[in-house]
Coordinates of C-alpha atoms in Angstrom, one line a residue:
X1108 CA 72.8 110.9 84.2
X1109 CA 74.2 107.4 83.1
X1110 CA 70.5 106.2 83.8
X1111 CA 68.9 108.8 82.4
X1112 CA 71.2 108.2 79.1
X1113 CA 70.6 104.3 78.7
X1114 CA 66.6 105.1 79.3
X1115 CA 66.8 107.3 76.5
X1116 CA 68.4 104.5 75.0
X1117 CA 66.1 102.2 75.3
X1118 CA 63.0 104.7 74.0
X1119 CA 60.9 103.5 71.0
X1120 CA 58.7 105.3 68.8
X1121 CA 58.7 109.1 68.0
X1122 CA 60.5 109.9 71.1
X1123 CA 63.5 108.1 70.2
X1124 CA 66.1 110.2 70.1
X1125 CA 69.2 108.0 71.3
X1126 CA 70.6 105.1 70.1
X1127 CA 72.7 102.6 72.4
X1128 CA 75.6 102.7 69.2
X1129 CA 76.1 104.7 66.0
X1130 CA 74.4 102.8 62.8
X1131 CA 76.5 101.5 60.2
X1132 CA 76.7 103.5 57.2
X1133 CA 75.0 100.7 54.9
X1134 CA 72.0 100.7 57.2
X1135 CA 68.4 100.8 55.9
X1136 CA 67.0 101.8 59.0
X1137 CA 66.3 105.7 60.0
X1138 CA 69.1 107.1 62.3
X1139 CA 68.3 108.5 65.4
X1140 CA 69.9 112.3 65.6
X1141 CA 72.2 110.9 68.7
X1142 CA 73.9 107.8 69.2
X1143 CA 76.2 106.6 72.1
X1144 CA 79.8 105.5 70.8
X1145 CA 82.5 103.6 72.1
X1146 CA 84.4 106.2 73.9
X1147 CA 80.9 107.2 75.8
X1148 CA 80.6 103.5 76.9
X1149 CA 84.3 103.6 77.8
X1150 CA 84.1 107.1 79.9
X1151 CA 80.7 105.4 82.2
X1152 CA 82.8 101.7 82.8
X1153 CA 86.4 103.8 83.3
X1154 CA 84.3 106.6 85.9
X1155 CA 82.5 103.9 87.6
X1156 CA 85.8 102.0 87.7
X1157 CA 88.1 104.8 89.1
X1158 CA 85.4 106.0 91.9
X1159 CA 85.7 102.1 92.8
X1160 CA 81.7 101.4 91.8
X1161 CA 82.5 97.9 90.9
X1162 CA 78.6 97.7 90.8
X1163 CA 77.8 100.4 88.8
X1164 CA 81.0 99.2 86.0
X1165 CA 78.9 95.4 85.5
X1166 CA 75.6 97.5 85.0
X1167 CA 77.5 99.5 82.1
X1168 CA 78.6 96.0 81.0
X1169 CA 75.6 94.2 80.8
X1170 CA 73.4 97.3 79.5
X1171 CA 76.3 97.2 76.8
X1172 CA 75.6 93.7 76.4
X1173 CA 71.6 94.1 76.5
X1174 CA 72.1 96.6 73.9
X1175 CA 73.8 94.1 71.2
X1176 CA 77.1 95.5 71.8
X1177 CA 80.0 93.3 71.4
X1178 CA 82.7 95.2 73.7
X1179 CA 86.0 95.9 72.2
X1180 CA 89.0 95.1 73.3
X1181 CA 89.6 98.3 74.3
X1182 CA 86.9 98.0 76.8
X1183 CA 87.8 94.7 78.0
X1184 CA 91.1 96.4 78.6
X1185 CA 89.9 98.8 80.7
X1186 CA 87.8 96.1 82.9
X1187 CA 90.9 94.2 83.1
X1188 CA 92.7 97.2 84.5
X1189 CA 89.8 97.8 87.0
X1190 CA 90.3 94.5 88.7
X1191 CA 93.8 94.4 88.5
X1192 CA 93.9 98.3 89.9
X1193 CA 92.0 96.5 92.4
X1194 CA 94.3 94.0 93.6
X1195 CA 91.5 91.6 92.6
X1196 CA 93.7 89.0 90.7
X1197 CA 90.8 86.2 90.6
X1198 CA 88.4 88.5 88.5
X1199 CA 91.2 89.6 87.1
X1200 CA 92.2 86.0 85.7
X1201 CA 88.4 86.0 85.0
X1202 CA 88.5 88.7 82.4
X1203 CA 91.6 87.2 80.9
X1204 CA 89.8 84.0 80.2
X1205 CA 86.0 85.3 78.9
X1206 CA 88.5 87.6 76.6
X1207 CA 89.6 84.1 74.9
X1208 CA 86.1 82.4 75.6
X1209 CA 84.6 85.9 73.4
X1210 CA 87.8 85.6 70.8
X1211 CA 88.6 89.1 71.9
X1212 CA 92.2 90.0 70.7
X1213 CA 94.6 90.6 73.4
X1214 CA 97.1 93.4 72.6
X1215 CA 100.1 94.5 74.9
X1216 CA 98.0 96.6 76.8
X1217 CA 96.0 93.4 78.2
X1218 CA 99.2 91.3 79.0
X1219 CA 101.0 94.4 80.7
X1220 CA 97.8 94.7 82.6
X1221 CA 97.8 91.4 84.2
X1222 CA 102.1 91.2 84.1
X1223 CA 101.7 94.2 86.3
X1224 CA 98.7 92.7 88.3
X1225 CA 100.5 89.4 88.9
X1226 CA 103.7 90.7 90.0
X1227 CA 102.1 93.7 92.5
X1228 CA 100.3 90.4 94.2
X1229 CA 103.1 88.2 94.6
X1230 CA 102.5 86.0 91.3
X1231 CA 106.1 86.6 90.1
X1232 CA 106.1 83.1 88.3
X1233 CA 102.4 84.1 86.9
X1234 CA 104.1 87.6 85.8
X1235 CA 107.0 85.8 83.8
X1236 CA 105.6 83.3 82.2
X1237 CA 103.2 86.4 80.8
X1238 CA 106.1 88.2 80.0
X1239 CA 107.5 85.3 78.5
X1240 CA 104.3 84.9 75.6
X1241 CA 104.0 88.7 74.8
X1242 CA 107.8 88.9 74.3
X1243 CA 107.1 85.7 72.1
X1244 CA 104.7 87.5 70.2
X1245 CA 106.6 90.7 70.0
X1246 CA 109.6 88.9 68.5
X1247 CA 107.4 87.5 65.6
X1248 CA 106.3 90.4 65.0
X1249 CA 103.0 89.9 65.9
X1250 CA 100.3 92.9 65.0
X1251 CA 99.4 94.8 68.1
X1252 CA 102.2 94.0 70.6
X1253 CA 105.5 95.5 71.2
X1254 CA 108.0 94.8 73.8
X1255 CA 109.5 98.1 74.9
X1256 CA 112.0 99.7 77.2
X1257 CA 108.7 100.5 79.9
X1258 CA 107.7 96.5 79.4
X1259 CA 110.9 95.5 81.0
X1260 CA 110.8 97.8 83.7

């Protein structure tokens, strides 16, 4: 299905029918009747994730990519999570860096990600220091990150 989708994607001509992300409303160009959104892209990385198709999550990535999609951080998030699900702290730490590499906000859902991920491997010092920033940024009242009861347990 997910090949079959990003094919259809890729289709020029009168038998377009799908387009890799919805139009902005300003556009000049024609819209095709369908168009794959965010939460489309999200459901293929997050299944692929879950069923533990590493594989299958970088070809969503890089067909994202190939498309002239700039991920949100909403997806980021949810790669982030599939490493650290995956006890793989290095791609993990990975992720965290091409986020600041791509100026991709981090909100508190990326630093309890890897505060979780760093303390379920061992990385307690790795997991405070974390905790540490966000709580920073929380304080100052920051847009996007909060610092509640569930971040301290």
């Amino acid at each position: 299905m997910y090949t079959a989708l990003v094919e259809a994607c890729r289709a020029e001509g009168p038998n377009a029918w799908l387009a890799p992300q919805q139009q902005p409303s300003e556009s000049k160009e024609p819209a095709l009747p369908f168009a794959m959104t965010e939460a489309v892209w999200l459901h293929f990385l997050s299944g692929f994730i879950e069923v533990h198709r590493m594989d299958l999550a970088h070809k969503v990535w890089t067909d994202m990519v190939s498309f002239g999609i700039r991920p949100s951080s909403t997806l980021w998030n949810c790669l982030l999570d599939g490493y650290a699900k995956r006890e793989n702290i290095a791609e993990a730490e990975e992720i965290w860096k091409q986020m600041d590499i791509e100026e991709i906000p981090k909100d508190t859902v990326s630093y309890t990600t890897m505060i979780t991920a760093y303390a379920q491997s061992g990385k307690v010092d790795a997991a405070k220091a974390l905790f540490q920033e966000l709580h920073t940024l929380a304080k100052q009242g920051k847009d996007d990150f909060t610092c509640g009861t569930l971040t301290y347990n």
